[in-house]
Amino acid sequence: MKLAMIGFGQAGGKIVDRFLDYDDRTNSGIVRAAIAVNSAKADLIGLDNIPQENRVLIGQARVKGHGVGADNELGAEIAEEDIDEVQNAIDAIPTHEVDAFLIVAGMGGGTGSGGAPVLAKHLKRIYTIPVYGLGVLPGTDEGGIYTLNAARSFQTFVREVDNLMVFDNDSWRQTGESVEGGYDQINEEIVRRFGILFGAGEVGDGQEVAESVVDSSEIINTLSGGGVSTVGFASEEVELNTGGGLLSRFTGDGGGGSDDDLDAANTTNRITSLVRKAALGRLTLPCEIEGTERALLVLSGPSEYLNRKGIERGRKWLEEETGSMEVRGGDFPRGEPEVAAAILLSGVTNVPRIKRLQQVAIEAQDNIDDIQAESEENLEELVEDDEDELEPLF
């Protein structure tokens, strides 16, 4: 799948920058064009892979390149005002070669949280290709203002895109990790999961073609219908033996030339197990998978391990677990020393994390209103005490 990626705000820019690095490392060719949009000049300077001419600084008249300070209403306003600046960069993208736009943003900050939904609305008005969002939720320990921003941004972003894929920082932060190290690790996890999904079906020179191809139309159909999506992922390493054959824990082959049928049965069972681990393990957005509207299963790895029977059995199991009649599946032969299952669950509705986020945001909003009212009262009292004694200047 060929994507035009737009990273909006600090988190979005860093993730798209990491996608370009992944593309380069794996030769997957997912990113047809990459743009970073920000109101903070320093964040744009800190990027490594996005070309200079594709880094767009917005809001110079209002915030002078210093960012919006987690004010996502201001972020939305300057995105509206400077949308032509962003469009100028998009005009250079050969959109006839692109399957979809992907707008990536952290939903807890200011620029991306406010600006990403504005850009999505703008793109959908102009282009006929799908406009997807990849939104990152802040951790609950990041503070009330970020939770409030994320709840408001989520509500708006999901309405403006064709589908919103969500990654929840809360599920991925590890204790004792530095903030910078934590975000680096999280960004790598995001890129790895979505990289395998979007990379499926792309075949370069000399690469093997999948038995059951997953192309861009399969991904588009899975994401059609809108709503919220999450991704499950599980992998197992495989190794090269000295004789040139691939051996691993995956097939259970210790190199003793075991029976072919036994190998096939073993591989089938391992694939099914991997699919279950991906669906029931740590999702990018934790949720109940029952009731998922549409799903897509991609098995990637050396072709020797991509057993069609195992993939079909995994797909059927996913159908039963989700209750969905729209479960697509296929394989993605890669030269990487691992077999991986990536599962896209689209149209999920039973998401306790989002319910909690909205509840905490409502409480935060009430607290902010109370504090503001109390602050105004206190100031009035402070000034009134002296009013009888003193005359104001004017």
CSV table of C-alpha atoms in Angstrom, one decimal:
chain,number,residue,atom,x,y,z
A,1,MET,CA,0.0,0.0,0.0
A,2,LYS,CA,1.4,3.4,-1.0
A,3,LEU,CA,0.7,6.1,1.5
A,4,ALA,CA,1.2,9.9,1.7
A,5,MET,CA,2.0,10.3,5.4
A,6,ILE,CA,1.6,13.6,7.2
A,7,GLY,CA,2.9,13.9,10.7
A,8,PHE,CA,1.1,16.7,12.5
A,9,GLY,CA,2.7,18.0,15.7
A,10,GLN,CA,5.8,16.7,17.6
A,11,ALA,CA,4.6,13.1,18.1
A,12,GLY,CA,3.2,12.8,14.5
A,13,GLY,CA,6.4,14.2,13.0
A,14,LYS,CA,8.6,11.8,14.9
A,15,ILE,CA,6.5,8.7,14.0
A,16,VAL,CA,6.5,9.6,10.2
A,17,ASP,CA,10.2,10.2,10.5
A,18,ARG,CA,10.6,6.7,11.9
A,19,PHE,CA,8.4,5.2,9.2
A,20,LEU,CA,10.8,6.6,6.6
A,21,ASP,CA,13.7,4.9,8.5
A,22,TYR,CA,11.7,1.6,8.5
A,23,ASP,CA,11.0,1.9,4.8
A,24,ASP,CA,14.7,2.4,4.1
A,25,ARG,CA,15.7,-0.6,6.3
A,26,THR,CA,13.1,-3.0,5.0
A,27,ASN,CA,12.8,-1.7,1.4
A,28,SER,CA,9.0,-2.0,1.9
A,29,GLY,CA,8.1,1.1,-0.2
A,30,ILE,CA,5.1,2.1,2.0
A,31,VAL,CA,5.8,5.8,2.2
A,32,ARG,CA,5.3,7.5,-1.2
A,33,ALA,CA,5.6,10.9,0.4
A,34,ALA,CA,6.2,12.3,3.9
A,35,ILE,CA,5.4,15.7,5.3
A,36,ALA,CA,5.8,17.1,8.8
A,37,VAL,CA,3.6,20.0,10.0
A,38,ASN,CA,4.3,21.8,13.3
A,39,SER,CA,4.0,25.2,15.0
A,40,ALA,CA,7.3,24.6,16.9
A,41,LYS,CA,10.4,25.2,14.8
A,42,ALA,CA,12.7,23.2,17.1
A,43,ASP,CA,10.5,20.0,16.6
A,44,LEU,CA,10.9,20.3,12.8
A,45,ILE,CA,14.7,20.8,13.1
A,46,GLY,CA,15.0,17.7,15.2
A,47,LEU,CA,13.7,15.3,12.4
A,48,ASP,CA,16.2,13.1,10.6
A,49,ASN,CA,14.6,11.7,7.5
A,50,ILE,CA,11.8,14.0,6.3
A,51,PRO,CA,13.2,16.2,3.5
A,52,GLN,CA,13.6,19.9,4.5
A,53,GLU,CA,11.2,21.1,1.8
A,54,ASN,CA,8.5,18.9,3.3
A,55,ARG,CA,8.7,20.4,6.8
A,56,VAL,CA,6.0,23.0,7.2
A,57,LEU,CA,6.0,25.6,9.9
A,58,ILE,CA,2.5,27.0,10.6
A,59,GLY,CA,1.3,29.7,13.0
A,60,GLN,CA,4.3,32.0,12.7
A,61,ALA,CA,2.1,35.1,12.9
A,62,ARG,CA,0.5,33.8,16.1
A,63,VAL,CA,3.1,31.8,18.0
A,64,LYS,CA,6.4,32.8,16.3
A,65,GLY,CA,7.7,29.2,15.9
A,66,HIS,CA,7.4,28.4,19.6
A,67,GLY,CA,4.5,26.0,19.6
A,68,VAL,CA,1.0,26.3,21.0
A,69,GLY,CA,1.7,25.1,24.6
A,70,ALA,CA,-0.7,22.2,24.6
A,71,ASP,CA,-3.6,24.5,23.6
A,72,ASN,CA,-5.4,22.4,21.0
A,73,GLU,CA,-8.1,25.0,20.3
A,74,LEU,CA,-5.2,27.3,19.2
A,75,GLY,CA,-3.7,24.4,17.3
A,76,ALA,CA,-7.0,24.0,15.4
A,77,GLU,CA,-7.2,27.7,14.7
A,78,ILE,CA,-3.7,28.1,13.3
A,79,ALA,CA,-4.2,24.9,11.2
A,80,GLU,CA,-7.3,26.5,9.7
A,81,GLU,CA,-5.5,29.8,9.1
A,82,ASP,CA,-2.4,28.3,7.5
A,83,ILE,CA,-4.1,25.3,5.6
A,84,ASP,CA,-2.8,26.8,2.3
A,85,GLU,CA,0.8,26.4,3.6
A,86,VAL,CA,0.2,22.7,4.2
A,87,GLN,CA,-1.7,22.3,0.9
A,88,ASN,CA,1.3,23.8,-1.0
A,89,ALA,CA,3.5,20.9,0.3
A,90,ILE,CA,0.7,18.3,-0.5
A,91,ASP,CA,0.5,19.7,-4.1
A,92,ALA,CA,4.0,18.3,-4.7
A,93,ILE,CA,2.8,14.7,-3.9
A,94,PRO,CA,1.9,12.6,-7.0
A,95,THR,CA,-1.5,11.7,-5.5
A,96,HIS,CA,-2.3,9.5,-8.6
A,97,GLU,CA,0.4,7.1,-7.2
A,98,VAL,CA,-1.0,7.1,-3.7
A,99,ASP,CA,-3.6,4.7,-2.2
A,100,ALA,CA,-4.5,6.8,0.8
A,101,PHE,CA,-3.4,9.7,3.1
A,102,LEU,CA,-2.4,8.8,6.7
A,103,ILE,CA,-2.4,11.7,9.1
A,104,VAL,CA,-0.4,10.8,12.3
A,105,ALA,CA,-0.7,12.8,15.5
A,106,GLY,CA,-0.4,12.7,19.2
A,107,MET,CA,-3.9,13.5,20.6
A,108,GLY,CA,-2.8,14.9,24.0
A,109,GLY,CA,-0.7,17.9,22.8
A,110,GLY,CA,-1.7,21.1,21.1
A,111,THR,CA,-0.6,21.3,17.4
A,112,GLY,CA,-1.3,17.8,16.3
A,113,SER,CA,-4.3,17.3,18.6
A,114,GLY,CA,-6.0,20.4,17.2
A,115,GLY,CA,-4.6,20.5,13.7
A,116,ALA,CA,-4.9,16.9,12.5
A,117,PRO,CA,-8.8,16.8,12.4
A,118,VAL,CA,-8.7,20.2,10.6
A,119,LEU,CA,-6.4,18.7,7.9
A,120,ALA,CA,-8.4,15.5,7.6
A,121,LYS,CA,-11.6,17.6,6.9
A,122,HIS,CA,-9.7,19.7,4.3
A,123,LEU,CA,-8.2,16.6,2.5
A,124,LYS,CA,-11.6,14.8,2.4
A,125,ARG,CA,-13.1,17.8,0.7
A,126,ILE,CA,-10.5,17.8,-2.1
A,127,TYR,CA,-9.4,14.2,-2.7
A,128,THR,CA,-11.3,11.0,-3.5
A,129,ILE,CA,-8.7,8.6,-2.0
A,130,PRO,CA,-9.3,7.6,1.7
A,131,VAL,CA,-8.0,9.8,4.5
A,132,TYR,CA,-7.0,7.7,7.6
A,133,GLY,CA,-5.8,8.9,11.0
A,134,LEU,CA,-3.3,7.3,13.3
A,135,GLY,CA,-3.8,8.9,16.7
A,136,VAL,CA,-1.7,8.3,19.8
A,137,LEU,CA,-3.4,8.6,23.2
A,138,PRO,CA,-1.3,10.0,26.1
A,139,GLY,CA,-0.6,8.0,29.2
A,140,THR,CA,-2.9,8.7,32.2
A,141,ASP,CA,0.2,9.8,34.2
A,142,GLU,CA,0.8,12.7,31.7
A,143,GLY,CA,-1.7,15.0,33.4
A,144,GLY,CA,-5.3,16.1,33.2
A,145,ILE,CA,-4.9,18.7,30.4
A,146,TYR,CA,-3.4,16.1,28.1
A,147,THR,CA,-6.3,13.7,28.8
A,148,LEU,CA,-8.8,16.5,28.2
A,149,ASN,CA,-7.1,17.4,24.9
A,150,ALA,CA,-7.1,13.7,23.8
A,151,ALA,CA,-10.8,13.2,24.6
A,152,ARG,CA,-11.8,16.3,22.6
A,153,SER,CA,-9.3,15.5,19.7
A,154,PHE,CA,-10.5,11.9,19.5
A,155,GLN,CA,-14.1,12.9,19.3
A,156,THR,CA,-13.3,15.2,16.4
A,157,PHE,CA,-10.6,13.2,14.6
A,158,VAL,CA,-12.7,10.0,14.4
A,159,ARG,CA,-15.5,12.0,12.8
A,160,GLU,CA,-13.3,13.6,10.1
A,161,VAL,CA,-11.3,10.6,8.9
A,162,ASP,CA,-12.4,7.5,7.0
A,163,ASN,CA,-11.0,5.4,9.8
A,164,LEU,CA,-9.0,6.2,13.0
A,165,MET,CA,-6.3,3.7,14.0
A,166,VAL,CA,-5.4,4.3,17.7
A,167,PHE,CA,-2.2,3.6,19.7
A,168,ASP,CA,-2.5,3.9,23.5
A,169,ASN,CA,0.7,5.0,25.2
A,170,ASP,CA,-0.7,3.8,28.5
A,171,SER,CA,-0.5,0.1,27.5
A,172,TRP,CA,3.1,0.4,26.3
A,173,ARG,CA,5.0,2.5,28.8
A,174,GLN,CA,7.3,0.5,31.0
A,175,THR,CA,8.2,1.3,34.6
A,176,GLY,CA,11.6,2.8,35.2
A,177,GLU,CA,11.9,3.9,31.6
A,178,SER,CA,13.1,7.4,30.7
A,179,VAL,CA,10.5,9.5,28.9
A,180,GLU,CA,12.7,9.9,25.8
A,181,GLY,CA,13.6,6.2,25.8
A,182,GLY,CA,10.0,5.2,26.4
A,183,TYR,CA,8.7,7.2,23.4
A,184,ASP,CA,11.5,5.9,21.2
A,185,GLN,CA,10.4,2.3,22.0
A,186,ILE,CA,6.7,3.1,21.5
A,187,ASN,CA,7.4,4.7,18.1
A,188,GLU,CA,9.3,1.6,17.0
A,189,GLU,CA,6.4,-0.6,18.1
A,190,ILE,CA,4.0,1.6,16.1
A,191,VAL,CA,6.1,1.5,13.0
A,192,ARG,CA,6.7,-2.3,13.2
A,193,ARG,CA,3.1,-3.2,13.5
A,194,PHE,CA,1.7,-0.8,10.9
A,195,GLY,CA,4.7,-1.4,8.7
A,196,ILE,CA,3.9,-5.1,8.2
A,197,LEU,CA,0.2,-4.3,7.6
A,198,PHE,CA,0.7,-1.6,5.1
A,199,GLY,CA,3.7,-3.4,3.5
A,200,ALA,CA,1.8,-6.6,2.7
A,201,GLY,CA,1.3,-7.1,-1.1
A,202,GLU,CA,4.2,-4.9,-2.1
A,203,VAL,CA,6.7,-7.0,-4.2
A,204,GLY,CA,10.1,-5.7,-5.2
A,205,ASP,CA,12.5,-7.1,-7.7
A,206,GLY,CA,13.6,-10.6,-6.8
A,207,GLN,CA,11.1,-10.9,-4.0
A,208,GLU,CA,8.6,-13.8,-3.7
A,209,VAL,CA,5.0,-13.3,-4.4
A,210,ALA,CA,2.5,-14.3,-1.7
A,211,GLU,CA,0.3,-17.4,-2.3
A,212,SER,CA,-2.7,-15.4,-1.0
A,213,VAL,CA,-1.9,-11.8,-1.8
A,214,VAL,CA,-3.1,-9.0,0.5
A,215,ASP,CA,-3.2,-5.9,-1.6
A,216,SER,CA,-4.2,-2.3,-0.9
A,217,SER,CA,-7.9,-2.9,-1.8
A,218,GLU,CA,-8.1,-5.5,1.0
A,219,ILE,CA,-6.8,-3.0,3.6
A,220,ILE,CA,-9.1,-0.3,2.2
A,221,ASN,CA,-12.1,-2.6,2.4
A,222,THR,CA,-11.2,-3.6,6.0
A,223,LEU,CA,-11.0,0.1,7.0
A,224,SER,CA,-14.2,1.1,5.1
A,225,GLY,CA,-17.2,1.9,7.2
A,226,GLY,CA,-15.2,4.2,9.5
A,227,GLY,CA,-14.9,4.0,13.2
A,228,VAL,CA,-11.9,3.0,15.3
A,229,SER,CA,-9.3,0.4,14.6
A,230,THR,CA,-6.7,-1.4,16.7
A,231,VAL,CA,-3.8,-3.7,15.7
A,232,GLY,CA,-2.6,-7.0,17.3
A,233,PHE,CA,0.8,-8.4,16.7
A,234,ALA,CA,2.9,-11.5,17.7
A,235,SER,CA,6.1,-12.9,16.3
A,236,GLU,CA,8.5,-15.7,16.7
A,237,GLU,CA,12.1,-15.8,15.6
A,238,VAL,CA,13.4,-18.2,13.0
A,239,GLU,CA,17.1,-19.0,12.4
A,240,LEU,CA,19.3,-20.0,9.4
A,241,ASN,CA,21.1,-23.3,9.9
A,242,THR,CA,24.5,-23.9,8.4
A,243,GLY,CA,23.1,-26.1,5.7
A,244,GLY,CA,21.2,-23.1,4.2
A,245,GLY,CA,17.8,-24.4,5.3
A,246,LEU,CA,15.6,-22.4,7.7
A,247,LEU,CA,15.2,-24.1,11.1
A,248,SER,CA,13.5,-22.8,14.2
A,249,ARG,CA,11.4,-23.4,17.3
A,250,PHE,CA,8.6,-22.4,14.9
A,251,THR,CA,8.4,-25.8,13.1
A,252,GLY,CA,9.9,-27.8,15.9
A,253,ASP,CA,12.5,-29.1,13.5
A,254,GLY,CA,15.7,-29.9,15.1
A,255,GLY,CA,17.4,-30.7,11.8
A,256,GLY,CA,16.9,-34.5,11.9
A,257,GLY,CA,14.8,-34.6,8.8
A,258,SER,CA,11.4,-35.2,10.4
A,259,ASP,CA,8.4,-36.3,8.3
A,260,ASP,CA,6.9,-33.7,5.9
A,261,ASP,CA,3.3,-34.2,7.1
A,262,LEU,CA,4.4,-33.9,10.7
A,263,ASP,CA,6.2,-30.6,9.8
A,264,ALA,CA,3.1,-29.3,8.0
A,265,ALA,CA,0.9,-30.1,11.0
A,266,ASN,CA,3.3,-28.5,13.4
A,267,THR,CA,3.6,-25.3,11.3
A,268,THR,CA,-0.2,-25.1,11.0
A,269,ASN,CA,-0.6,-25.4,14.8
A,270,ARG,CA,2.2,-22.8,15.4
A,271,ILE,CA,0.5,-20.3,12.9
A,272,THR,CA,-2.9,-20.7,14.6
A,273,SER,CA,-1.2,-20.2,18.0
A,274,LEU,CA,0.6,-17.0,16.7
A,275,VAL,CA,-2.8,-15.7,15.4
A,276,ARG,CA,-4.4,-16.2,18.8
A,277,LYS,CA,-1.5,-14.5,20.6
A,278,ALA,CA,-1.7,-11.5,18.3
A,279,ALA,CA,-5.5,-11.1,18.7
A,280,LEU,CA,-5.7,-11.8,22.5
A,281,GLY,CA,-2.4,-10.2,23.5
A,282,ARG,CA,-1.5,-6.5,23.7
A,283,LEU,CA,-3.4,-4.5,21.1
A,284,THR,CA,-2.4,-1.0,20.1
A,285,LEU,CA,-5.7,0.0,21.7
A,286,PRO,CA,-6.9,-2.5,24.3
A,287,CYS,CA,-10.5,-3.6,23.6
A,288,GLU,CA,-12.8,-6.6,23.5
A,289,ILE,CA,-12.5,-8.2,20.1
A,290,GLU,CA,-16.0,-9.6,20.1
A,291,GLY,CA,-18.2,-7.4,18.0
A,292,THR,CA,-15.4,-6.2,15.7
A,293,GLU,CA,-17.0,-5.3,12.3
A,294,ARG,CA,-14.1,-6.2,10.0
A,295,ALA,CA,-10.7,-7.8,10.4
A,296,LEU,CA,-7.6,-8.4,8.3
A,297,LEU,CA,-4.9,-11.1,9.1
A,298,VAL,CA,-1.4,-10.8,7.6
A,299,LEU,CA,1.2,-13.6,8.2
A,300,SER,CA,4.7,-12.5,7.3
A,301,GLY,CA,8.0,-14.3,7.2
A,302,PRO,CA,10.1,-16.7,5.1
A,303,SER,CA,7.7,-18.4,2.6
A,304,GLU,CA,8.7,-21.9,4.0
A,305,TYR,CA,6.7,-21.1,7.1
A,306,LEU,CA,3.7,-19.4,5.6
A,307,ASN,CA,1.5,-22.5,5.6
A,308,ARG,CA,-1.8,-21.8,3.8
A,309,LYS,CA,-3.7,-24.2,5.9
A,310,GLY,CA,-2.5,-22.5,9.1
A,311,ILE,CA,-3.4,-19.1,7.7
A,312,GLU,CA,-6.9,-20.3,6.8
A,313,ARG,CA,-7.4,-21.9,10.2
A,314,GLY,CA,-6.3,-18.7,11.9
A,315,ARG,CA,-8.7,-16.7,9.8
A,316,LYS,CA,-11.6,-19.0,10.7
A,317,TRP,CA,-10.7,-18.8,14.4
A,318,LEU,CA,-10.7,-14.9,14.1
A,319,GLU,CA,-14.1,-15.1,12.4
A,320,GLU,CA,-15.5,-17.1,15.3
A,321,GLU,CA,-13.9,-14.9,18.0
A,322,THR,CA,-15.0,-11.5,16.5
A,323,GLY,CA,-18.4,-12.7,15.2
A,324,SER,CA,-17.5,-10.8,11.9
A,325,MET,CA,-18.3,-12.2,8.5
A,326,GLU,CA,-15.7,-9.9,7.0
A,327,VAL,CA,-12.4,-11.4,8.0
A,328,ARG,CA,-9.7,-11.2,5.2
A,329,GLY,CA,-6.4,-12.9,5.4
A,330,GLY,CA,-3.2,-13.6,3.4
A,331,ASP,CA,0.6,-14.0,3.6
A,332,PHE,CA,3.5,-11.6,3.0
A,333,PRO,CA,6.8,-13.4,2.3
A,334,ARG,CA,9.8,-11.5,3.7
A,335,GLY,CA,13.4,-12.3,4.2
A,336,GLU,CA,13.3,-11.3,7.9
A,337,PRO,CA,14.4,-14.0,10.4
A,338,GLU,CA,10.9,-14.1,12.1
A,339,VAL,CA,7.4,-15.2,11.4
A,340,ALA,CA,4.9,-12.5,12.5
A,341,ALA,CA,1.1,-12.2,12.7
A,342,ALA,CA,-0.4,-8.8,12.3
A,343,ILE,CA,-4.2,-8.4,12.8
A,344,LEU,CA,-6.1,-5.2,11.9
A,345,LEU,CA,-9.4,-5.1,13.9
A,346,SER,CA,-11.6,-2.4,12.4
A,347,GLY,CA,-14.9,-0.9,13.7
A,348,VAL,CA,-14.2,-1.9,17.4
A,349,THR,CA,-16.8,-0.5,19.8
A,350,ASN,CA,-16.2,-2.2,23.2
A,351,VAL,CA,-13.3,0.0,24.3
A,352,PRO,CA,-13.1,0.6,28.0
A,353,ARG,CA,-10.0,2.8,27.7
A,354,ILE,CA,-12.0,5.4,25.5
A,355,LYS,CA,-14.9,5.4,28.0
A,356,ARG,CA,-12.4,6.0,30.9
A,357,LEU,CA,-10.6,8.7,28.9
A,358,GLN,CA,-13.9,10.6,28.3
A,359,GLN,CA,-14.9,10.2,31.9
A,360,VAL,CA,-11.6,11.6,33.2
A,361,ALA,CA,-11.8,14.4,30.7
A,362,ILE,CA,-15.2,15.4,31.9
A,363,GLU,CA,-13.9,15.5,35.4
A,364,ALA,CA,-10.8,17.5,34.3
A,365,GLN,CA,-13.1,20.0,32.5
A,366,ASP,CA,-15.3,20.4,35.6
A,367,ASN,CA,-12.2,20.9,37.8
A,368,ILE,CA,-10.8,23.5,35.4
A,369,ASP,CA,-14.1,25.4,35.4
A,370,ASP,CA,-14.3,25.3,39.2
A,371,ILE,CA,-10.6,26.4,39.6
A,372,GLN,CA,-11.2,29.3,37.2
A,373,ALA,CA,-14.4,30.4,39.0
A,374,GLU,CA,-12.7,30.2,42.4
A,375,SER,CA,-9.7,32.1,41.1
A,376,GLU,CA,-11.9,35.0,39.8
A,377,GLU,CA,-13.7,35.1,43.1
A,378,ASN,CA,-10.4,35.2,45.1
A,379,LEU,CA,-9.1,38.0,42.9
A,380,GLU,CA,-12.3,40.0,43.4
A,381,GLU,CA,-12.0,39.6,47.1
A,382,LEU,CA,-8.4,40.6,47.1
A,383,VAL,CA,-9.0,43.8,45.1
A,384,GLU,CA,-12.3,44.7,46.9
A,385,ASP,CA,-10.5,44.8,50.3
A,386,ASP,CA,-8.6,47.9,49.1
A,387,GLU,CA,-11.3,49.6,47.0
A,388,ASP,CA,-12.8,51.6,49.9
A,389,GLU,CA,-9.5,53.1,50.8
A,390,LEU,CA,-8.0,53.7,47.4
A,391,GLU,CA,-9.1,55.3,44.1
A,392,PRO,CA,-8.2,53.4,40.9
A,393,LEU,CA,-6.1,55.3,38.3
A,394,PHE,CA,-8.9,55.1,35.7
